[in-house]
CSV table of N, CA and C and ligand atoms in Angstrom, one decimal:
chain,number,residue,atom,x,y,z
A,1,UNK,N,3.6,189.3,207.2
A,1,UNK,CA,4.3,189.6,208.5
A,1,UNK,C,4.0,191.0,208.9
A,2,UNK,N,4.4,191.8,208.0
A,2,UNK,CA,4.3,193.4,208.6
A,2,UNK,C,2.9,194.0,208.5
A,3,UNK,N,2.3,193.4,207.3
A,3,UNK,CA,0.8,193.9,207.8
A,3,UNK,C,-0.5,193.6,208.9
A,4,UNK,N,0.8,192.0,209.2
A,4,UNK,CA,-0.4,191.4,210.3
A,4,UNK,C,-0.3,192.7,211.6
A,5,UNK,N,1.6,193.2,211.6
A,5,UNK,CA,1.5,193.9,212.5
A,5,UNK,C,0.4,195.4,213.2
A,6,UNK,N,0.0,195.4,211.5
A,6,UNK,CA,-0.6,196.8,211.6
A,6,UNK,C,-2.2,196.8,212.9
A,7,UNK,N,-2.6,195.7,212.5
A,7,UNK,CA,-3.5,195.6,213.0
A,7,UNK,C,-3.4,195.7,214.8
A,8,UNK,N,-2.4,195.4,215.5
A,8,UNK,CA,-2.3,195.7,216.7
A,8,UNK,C,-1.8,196.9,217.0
A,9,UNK,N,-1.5,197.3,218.2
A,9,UNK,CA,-0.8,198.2,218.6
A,9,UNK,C,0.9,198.6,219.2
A,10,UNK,N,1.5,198.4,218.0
A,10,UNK,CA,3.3,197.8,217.9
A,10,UNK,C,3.8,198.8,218.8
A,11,UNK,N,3.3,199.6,218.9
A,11,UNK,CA,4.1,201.2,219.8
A,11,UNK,C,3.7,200.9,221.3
A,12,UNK,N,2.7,200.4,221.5
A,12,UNK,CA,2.2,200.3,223.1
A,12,UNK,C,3.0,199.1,223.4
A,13,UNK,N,2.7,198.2,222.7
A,13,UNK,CA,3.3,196.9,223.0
A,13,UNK,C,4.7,196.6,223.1
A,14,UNK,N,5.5,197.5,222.5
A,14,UNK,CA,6.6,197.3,222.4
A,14,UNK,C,7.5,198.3,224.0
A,15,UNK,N,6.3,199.7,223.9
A,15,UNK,CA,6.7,200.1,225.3
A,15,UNK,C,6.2,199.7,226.8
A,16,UNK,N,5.3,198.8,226.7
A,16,UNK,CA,4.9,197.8,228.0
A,16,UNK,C,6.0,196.8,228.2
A,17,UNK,N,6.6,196.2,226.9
A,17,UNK,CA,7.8,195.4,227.0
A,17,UNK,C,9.0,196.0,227.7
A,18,UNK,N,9.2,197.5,227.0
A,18,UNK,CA,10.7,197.8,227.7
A,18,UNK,C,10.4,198.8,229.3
A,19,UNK,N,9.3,198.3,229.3
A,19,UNK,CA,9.0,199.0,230.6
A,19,UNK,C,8.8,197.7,232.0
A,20,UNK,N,8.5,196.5,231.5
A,20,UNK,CA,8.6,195.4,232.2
A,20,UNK,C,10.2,194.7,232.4
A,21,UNK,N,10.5,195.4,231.6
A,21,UNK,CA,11.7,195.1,231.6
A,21,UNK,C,12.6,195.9,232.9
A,22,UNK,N,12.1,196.8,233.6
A,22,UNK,CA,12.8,197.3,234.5
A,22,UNK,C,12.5,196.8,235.9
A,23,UNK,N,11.8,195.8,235.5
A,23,UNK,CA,11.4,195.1,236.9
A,23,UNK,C,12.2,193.0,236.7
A,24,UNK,N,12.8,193.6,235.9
A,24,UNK,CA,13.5,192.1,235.7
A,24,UNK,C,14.6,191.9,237.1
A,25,UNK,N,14.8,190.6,237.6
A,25,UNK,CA,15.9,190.0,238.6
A,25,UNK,C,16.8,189.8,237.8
A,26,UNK,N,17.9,189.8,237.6
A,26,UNK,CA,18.7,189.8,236.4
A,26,UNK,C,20.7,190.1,237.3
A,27,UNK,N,20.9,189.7,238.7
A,27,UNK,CA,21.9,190.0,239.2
A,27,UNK,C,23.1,189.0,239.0
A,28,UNK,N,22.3,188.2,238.2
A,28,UNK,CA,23.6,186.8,237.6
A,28,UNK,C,24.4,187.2,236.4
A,29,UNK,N,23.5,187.5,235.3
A,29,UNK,CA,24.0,187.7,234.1
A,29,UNK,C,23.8,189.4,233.7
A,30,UNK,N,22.9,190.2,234.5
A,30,UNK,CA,22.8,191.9,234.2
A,30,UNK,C,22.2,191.9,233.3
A,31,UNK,N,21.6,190.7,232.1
A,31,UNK,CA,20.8,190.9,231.4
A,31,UNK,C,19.5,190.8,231.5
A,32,UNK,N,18.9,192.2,231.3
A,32,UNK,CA,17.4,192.5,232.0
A,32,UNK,C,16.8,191.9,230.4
A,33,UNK,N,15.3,191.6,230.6
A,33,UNK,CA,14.8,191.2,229.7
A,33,UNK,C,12.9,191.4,229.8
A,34,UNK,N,12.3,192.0,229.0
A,34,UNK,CA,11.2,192.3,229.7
A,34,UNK,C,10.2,191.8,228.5
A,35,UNK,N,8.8,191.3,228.7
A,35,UNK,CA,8.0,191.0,227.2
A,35,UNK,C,6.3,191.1,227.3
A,36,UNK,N,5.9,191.7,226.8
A,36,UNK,CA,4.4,191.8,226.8
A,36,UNK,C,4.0,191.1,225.6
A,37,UNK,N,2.7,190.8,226.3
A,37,UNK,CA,1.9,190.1,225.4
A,37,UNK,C,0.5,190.4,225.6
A,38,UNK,N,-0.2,190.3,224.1
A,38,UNK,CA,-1.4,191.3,223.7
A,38,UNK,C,-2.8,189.8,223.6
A,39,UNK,N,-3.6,190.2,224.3
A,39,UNK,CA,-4.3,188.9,224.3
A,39,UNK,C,-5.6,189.3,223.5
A,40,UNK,N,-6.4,188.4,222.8
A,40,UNK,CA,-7.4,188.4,221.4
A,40,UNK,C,-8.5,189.7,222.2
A,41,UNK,N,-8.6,189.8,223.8
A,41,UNK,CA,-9.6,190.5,224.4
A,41,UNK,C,-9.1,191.8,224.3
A,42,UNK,N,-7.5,192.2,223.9
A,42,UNK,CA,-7.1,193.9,224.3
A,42,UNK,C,-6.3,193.8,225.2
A,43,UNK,N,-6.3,192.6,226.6
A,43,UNK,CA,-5.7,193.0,227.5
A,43,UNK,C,-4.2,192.6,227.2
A,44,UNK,N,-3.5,193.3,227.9
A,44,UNK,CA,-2.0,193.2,228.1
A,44,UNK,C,-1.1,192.7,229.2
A,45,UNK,N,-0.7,191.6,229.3
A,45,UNK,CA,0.1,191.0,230.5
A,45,UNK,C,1.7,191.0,229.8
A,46,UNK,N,2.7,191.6,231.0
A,46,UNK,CA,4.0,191.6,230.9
A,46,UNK,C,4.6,190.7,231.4
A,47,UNK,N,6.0,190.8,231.7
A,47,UNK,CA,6.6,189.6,232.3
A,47,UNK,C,8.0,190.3,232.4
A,48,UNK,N,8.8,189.7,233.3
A,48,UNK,CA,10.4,189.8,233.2
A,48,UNK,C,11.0,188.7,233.4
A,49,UNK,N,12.3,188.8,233.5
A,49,UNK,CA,13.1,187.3,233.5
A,49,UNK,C,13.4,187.4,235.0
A,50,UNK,N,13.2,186.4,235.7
A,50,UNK,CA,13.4,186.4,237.0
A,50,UNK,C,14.7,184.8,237.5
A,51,UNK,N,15.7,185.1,237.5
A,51,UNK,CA,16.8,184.7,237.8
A,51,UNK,C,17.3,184.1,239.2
A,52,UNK,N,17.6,183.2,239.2
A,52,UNK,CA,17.8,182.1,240.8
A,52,UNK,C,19.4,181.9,240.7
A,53,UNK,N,19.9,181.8,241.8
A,53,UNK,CA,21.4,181.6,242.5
A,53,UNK,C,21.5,180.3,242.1
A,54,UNK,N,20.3,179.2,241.5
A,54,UNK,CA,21.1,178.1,240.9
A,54,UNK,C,20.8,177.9,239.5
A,55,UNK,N,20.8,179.5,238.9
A,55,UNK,CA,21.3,179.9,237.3
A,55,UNK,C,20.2,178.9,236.7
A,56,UNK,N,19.9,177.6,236.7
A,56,UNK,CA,19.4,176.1,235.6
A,56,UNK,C,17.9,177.0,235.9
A,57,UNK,N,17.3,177.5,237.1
A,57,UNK,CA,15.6,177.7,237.8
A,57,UNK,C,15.5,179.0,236.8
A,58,UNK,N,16.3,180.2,236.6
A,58,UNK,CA,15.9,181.0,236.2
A,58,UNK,C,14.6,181.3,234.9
A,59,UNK,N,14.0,182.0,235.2
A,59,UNK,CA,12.5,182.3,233.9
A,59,UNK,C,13.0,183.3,232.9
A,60,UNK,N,12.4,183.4,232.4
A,60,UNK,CA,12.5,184.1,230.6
A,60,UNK,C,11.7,185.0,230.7
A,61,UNK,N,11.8,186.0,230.4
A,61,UNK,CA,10.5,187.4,230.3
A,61,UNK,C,9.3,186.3,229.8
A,62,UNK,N,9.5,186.3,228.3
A,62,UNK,CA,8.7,185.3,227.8
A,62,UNK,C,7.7,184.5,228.3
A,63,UNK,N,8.4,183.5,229.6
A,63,UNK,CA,7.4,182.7,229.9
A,63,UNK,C,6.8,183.1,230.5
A,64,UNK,N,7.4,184.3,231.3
A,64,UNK,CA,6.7,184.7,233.0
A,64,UNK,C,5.1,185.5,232.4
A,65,UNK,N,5.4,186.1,231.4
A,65,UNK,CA,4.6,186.7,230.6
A,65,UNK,C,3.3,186.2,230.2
A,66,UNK,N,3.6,184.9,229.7
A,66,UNK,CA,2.7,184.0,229.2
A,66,UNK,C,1.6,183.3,230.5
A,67,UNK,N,2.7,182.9,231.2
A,67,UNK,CA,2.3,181.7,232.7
A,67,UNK,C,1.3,182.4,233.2
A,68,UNK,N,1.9,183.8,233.6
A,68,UNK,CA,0.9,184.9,234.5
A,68,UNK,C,-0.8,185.5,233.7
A,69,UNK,N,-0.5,185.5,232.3
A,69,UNK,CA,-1.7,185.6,231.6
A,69,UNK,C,-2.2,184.0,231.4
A,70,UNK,N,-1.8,183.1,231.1
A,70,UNK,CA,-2.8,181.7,231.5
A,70,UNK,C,-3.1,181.1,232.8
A,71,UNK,N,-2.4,181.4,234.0
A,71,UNK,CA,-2.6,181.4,235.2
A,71,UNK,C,-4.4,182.4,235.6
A,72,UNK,N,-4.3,183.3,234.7
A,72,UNK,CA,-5.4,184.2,234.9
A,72,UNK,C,-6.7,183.8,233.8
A,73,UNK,N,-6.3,182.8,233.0
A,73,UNK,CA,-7.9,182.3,232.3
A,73,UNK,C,-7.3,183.3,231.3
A,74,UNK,N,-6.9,183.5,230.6
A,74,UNK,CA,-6.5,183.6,229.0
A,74,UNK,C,-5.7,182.5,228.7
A,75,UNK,N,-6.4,182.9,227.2
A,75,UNK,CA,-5.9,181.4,226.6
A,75,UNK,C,-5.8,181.5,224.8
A,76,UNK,N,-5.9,183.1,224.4
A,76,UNK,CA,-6.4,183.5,223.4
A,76,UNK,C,-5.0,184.7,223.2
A,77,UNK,N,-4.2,184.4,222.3
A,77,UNK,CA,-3.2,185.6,222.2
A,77,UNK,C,-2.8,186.1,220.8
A,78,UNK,N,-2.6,187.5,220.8
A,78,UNK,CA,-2.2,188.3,219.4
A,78,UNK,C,-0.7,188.3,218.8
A,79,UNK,N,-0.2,188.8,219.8
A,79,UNK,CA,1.0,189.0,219.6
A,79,UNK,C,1.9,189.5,220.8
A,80,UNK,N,3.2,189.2,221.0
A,80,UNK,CA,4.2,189.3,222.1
A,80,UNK,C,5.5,190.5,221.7
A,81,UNK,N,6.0,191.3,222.4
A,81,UNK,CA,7.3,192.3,221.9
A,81,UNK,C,8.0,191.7,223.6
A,82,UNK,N,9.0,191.6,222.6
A,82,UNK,CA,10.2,191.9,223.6
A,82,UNK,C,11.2,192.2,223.3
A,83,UNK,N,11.7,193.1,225.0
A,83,UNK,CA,13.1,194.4,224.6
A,83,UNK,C,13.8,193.7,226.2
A,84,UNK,N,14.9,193.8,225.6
A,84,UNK,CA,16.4,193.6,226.6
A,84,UNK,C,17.1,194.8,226.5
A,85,UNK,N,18.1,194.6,227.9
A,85,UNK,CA,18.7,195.8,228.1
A,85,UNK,C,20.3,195.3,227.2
A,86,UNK,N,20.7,193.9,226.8
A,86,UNK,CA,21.8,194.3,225.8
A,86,UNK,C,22.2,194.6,224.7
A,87,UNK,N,23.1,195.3,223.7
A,87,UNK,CA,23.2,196.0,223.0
A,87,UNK,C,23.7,195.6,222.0
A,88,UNK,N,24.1,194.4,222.3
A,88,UNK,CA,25.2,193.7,221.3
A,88,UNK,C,24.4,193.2,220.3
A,89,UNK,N,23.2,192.3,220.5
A,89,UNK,CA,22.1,191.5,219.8
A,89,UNK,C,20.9,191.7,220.0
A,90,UNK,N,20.2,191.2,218.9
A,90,UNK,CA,18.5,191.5,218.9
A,90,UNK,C,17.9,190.4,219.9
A,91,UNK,N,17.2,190.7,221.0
A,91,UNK,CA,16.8,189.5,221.6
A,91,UNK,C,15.5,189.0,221.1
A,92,UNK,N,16.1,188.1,220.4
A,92,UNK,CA,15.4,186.9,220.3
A,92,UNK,C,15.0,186.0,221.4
A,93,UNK,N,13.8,185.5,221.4
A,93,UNK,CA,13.8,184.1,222.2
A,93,UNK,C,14.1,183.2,222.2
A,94,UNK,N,14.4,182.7,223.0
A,94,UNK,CA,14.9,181.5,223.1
A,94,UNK,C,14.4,180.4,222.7
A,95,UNK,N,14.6,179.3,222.4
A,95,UNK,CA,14.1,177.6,222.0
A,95,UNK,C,13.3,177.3,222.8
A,96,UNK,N,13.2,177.1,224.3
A,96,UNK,CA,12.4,176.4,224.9
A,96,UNK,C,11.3,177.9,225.1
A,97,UNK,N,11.3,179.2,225.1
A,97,UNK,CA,10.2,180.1,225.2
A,97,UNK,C,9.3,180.0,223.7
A,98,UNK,N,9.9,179.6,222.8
A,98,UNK,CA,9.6,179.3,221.4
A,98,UNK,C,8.3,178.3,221.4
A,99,UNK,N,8.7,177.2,222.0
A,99,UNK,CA,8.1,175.6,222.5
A,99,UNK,C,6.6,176.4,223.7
A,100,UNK,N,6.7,176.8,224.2
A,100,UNK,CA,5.9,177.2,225.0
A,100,UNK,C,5.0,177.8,224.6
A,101,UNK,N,5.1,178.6,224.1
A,101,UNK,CA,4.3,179.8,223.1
A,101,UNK,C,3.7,179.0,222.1
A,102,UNK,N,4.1,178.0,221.8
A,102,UNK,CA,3.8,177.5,220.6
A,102,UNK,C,2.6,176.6,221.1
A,103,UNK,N,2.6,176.3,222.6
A,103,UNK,CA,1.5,175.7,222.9
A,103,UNK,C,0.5,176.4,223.0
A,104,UNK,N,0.3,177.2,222.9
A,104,UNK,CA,-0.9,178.7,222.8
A,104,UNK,C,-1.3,179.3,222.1
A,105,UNK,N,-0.5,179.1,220.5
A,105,UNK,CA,-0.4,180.2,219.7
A,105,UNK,C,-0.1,179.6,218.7
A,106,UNK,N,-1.1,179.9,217.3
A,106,UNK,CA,-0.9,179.4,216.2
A,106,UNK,C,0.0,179.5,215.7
A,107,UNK,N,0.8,179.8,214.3
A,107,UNK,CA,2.1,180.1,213.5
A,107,UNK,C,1.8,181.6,212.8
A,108,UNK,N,0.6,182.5,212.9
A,108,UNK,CA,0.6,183.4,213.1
A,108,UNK,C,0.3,184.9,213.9
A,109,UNK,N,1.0,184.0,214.7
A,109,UNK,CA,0.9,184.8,216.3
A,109,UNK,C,2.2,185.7,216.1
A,110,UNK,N,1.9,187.0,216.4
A,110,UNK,CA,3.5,187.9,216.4
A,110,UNK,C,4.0,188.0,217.2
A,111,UNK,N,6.0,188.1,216.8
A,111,UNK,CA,6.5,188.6,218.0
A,111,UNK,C,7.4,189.3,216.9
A,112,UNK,N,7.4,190.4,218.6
A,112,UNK,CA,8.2,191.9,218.1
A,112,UNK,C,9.6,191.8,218.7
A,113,UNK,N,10.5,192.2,218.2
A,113,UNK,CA,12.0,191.9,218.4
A,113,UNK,C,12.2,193.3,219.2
A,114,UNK,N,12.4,193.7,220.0
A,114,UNK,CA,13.0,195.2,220.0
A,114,UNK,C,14.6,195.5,220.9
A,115,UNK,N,15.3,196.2,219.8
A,115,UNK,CA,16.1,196.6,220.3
A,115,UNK,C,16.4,198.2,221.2
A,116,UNK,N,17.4,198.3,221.7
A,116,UNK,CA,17.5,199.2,222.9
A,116,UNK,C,17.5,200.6,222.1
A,117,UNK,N,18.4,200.6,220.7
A,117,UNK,CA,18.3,201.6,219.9
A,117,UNK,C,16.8,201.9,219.3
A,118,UNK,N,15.9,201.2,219.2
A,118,UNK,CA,14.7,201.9,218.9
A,118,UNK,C,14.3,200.7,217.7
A,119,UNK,N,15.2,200.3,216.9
A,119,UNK,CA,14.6,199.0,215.9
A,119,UNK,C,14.6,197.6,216.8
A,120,UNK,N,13.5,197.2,215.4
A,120,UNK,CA,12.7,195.9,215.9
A,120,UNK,C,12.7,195.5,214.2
A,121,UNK,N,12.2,194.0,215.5
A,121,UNK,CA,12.1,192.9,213.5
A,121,UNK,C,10.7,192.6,214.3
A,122,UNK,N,9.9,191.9,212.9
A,122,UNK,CA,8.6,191.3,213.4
A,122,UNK,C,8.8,189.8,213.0
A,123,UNK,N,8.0,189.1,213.6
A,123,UNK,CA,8.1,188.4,212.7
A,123,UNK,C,6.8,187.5,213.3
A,124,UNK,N,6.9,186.3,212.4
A,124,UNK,CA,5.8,184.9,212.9
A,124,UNK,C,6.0,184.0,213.5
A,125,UNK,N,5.4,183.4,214.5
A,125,UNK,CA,6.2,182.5,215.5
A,125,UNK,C,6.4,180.9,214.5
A,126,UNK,N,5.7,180.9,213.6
A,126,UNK,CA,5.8,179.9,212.3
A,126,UNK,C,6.8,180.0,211.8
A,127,UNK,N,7.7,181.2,211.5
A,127,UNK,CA,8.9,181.5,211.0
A,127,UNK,C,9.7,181.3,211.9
A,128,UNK,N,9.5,181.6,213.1
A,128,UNK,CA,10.6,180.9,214.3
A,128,UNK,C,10.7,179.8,214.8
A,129,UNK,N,10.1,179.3,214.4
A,129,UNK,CA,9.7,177.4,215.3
A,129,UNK,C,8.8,177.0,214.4
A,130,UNK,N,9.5,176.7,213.2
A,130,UNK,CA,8.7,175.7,212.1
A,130,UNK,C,9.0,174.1,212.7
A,131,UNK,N,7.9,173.7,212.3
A,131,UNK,CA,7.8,172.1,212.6
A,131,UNK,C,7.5,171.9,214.2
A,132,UNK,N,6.9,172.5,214.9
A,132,UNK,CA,6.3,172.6,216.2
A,132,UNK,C,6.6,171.4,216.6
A,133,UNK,N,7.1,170.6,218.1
A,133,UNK,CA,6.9,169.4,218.5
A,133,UNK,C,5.6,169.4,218.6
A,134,UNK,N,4.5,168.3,218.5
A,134,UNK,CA,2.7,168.3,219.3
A,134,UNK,C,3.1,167.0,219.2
A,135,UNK,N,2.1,166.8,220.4
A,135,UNK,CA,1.6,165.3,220.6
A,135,UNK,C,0.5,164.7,219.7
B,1,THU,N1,16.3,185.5,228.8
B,1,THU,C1,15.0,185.8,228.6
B,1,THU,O1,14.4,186.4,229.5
B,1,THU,N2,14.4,185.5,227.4
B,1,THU,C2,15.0,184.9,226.4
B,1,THU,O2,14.4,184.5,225.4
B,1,THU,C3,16.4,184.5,226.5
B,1,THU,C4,17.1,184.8,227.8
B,1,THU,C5,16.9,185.8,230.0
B,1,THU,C6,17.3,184.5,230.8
B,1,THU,C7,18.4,185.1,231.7
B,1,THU,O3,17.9,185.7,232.9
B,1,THU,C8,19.1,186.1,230.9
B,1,THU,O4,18.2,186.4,229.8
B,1,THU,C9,20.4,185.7,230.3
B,1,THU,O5,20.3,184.5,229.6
């Protein structure tokens, strides 16, 4: 897990996340949530969570992250960080951003945890969504 991390750039990636994060819609719940992801070419697509008045439509940093880089012809990815603005818990992703990613992304694809204070967990999306649904 931590040495796969070495190999990318955990410092950039993690500050592209809490910097996409300040562009999150977030006037329902206040929780901003921002996430980059590092694709096999270098390049870097962010995302925020963008939030609808009927709460069920709202998007996930996560996905917006993902959609906007496969909408663009990637289809090849390293690893993902994401940082939220609350304090209480490590943001994790969610279940259905879990399922999504997973359609893209082997069980050694990373994602970076980051918290507001400065720590992060790493981990493998294998470790997070063992037993992948596939058709
Ligand atoms: N959210 C994300 O952006 N990513 C997650 O993995 C979990 C939750 C967003 C959705 C909603 O805008 C806010 O956080 C509160 O649930």
């Amino acid at each position: 897990m931590k040495n796969k991390t070495n190999i990318i750039d955990s410092k950039k990636l993690m500050s592209a996340a809490k910097n996409a994060m300040k562009q999150a819609h977030a006037p329902y719940s206040n929780f901003k949530v921002g996430a980059a992801l590092l694709c096999q070419d270098g390049s870097i697509y962010s995302g925020c969570n963008v939030e609808n008045a009927s709460y069920g439509l709202s998007v996930c940093a996560e996905r917006t992250a993902l959609l906007k880089a496969v909408s663009e012809g990637k289809r090849k990815f390293s690893a993902l960080a994401i940082a939220a603005s609350g304090k209480k818990a490590m943001p994790y992703p969610c279940g259905a951003c879990r399922q999504v990613i997973a359609e893209f992304c082997n069980k050694d694809f990373i994602i970076l945890v980051v918290h507001p204070s400065g720590k992060y967990e790493s981990f493998r999306l294998g470790d997070l969504l063992p037993k992948t649904f596939e058709l």
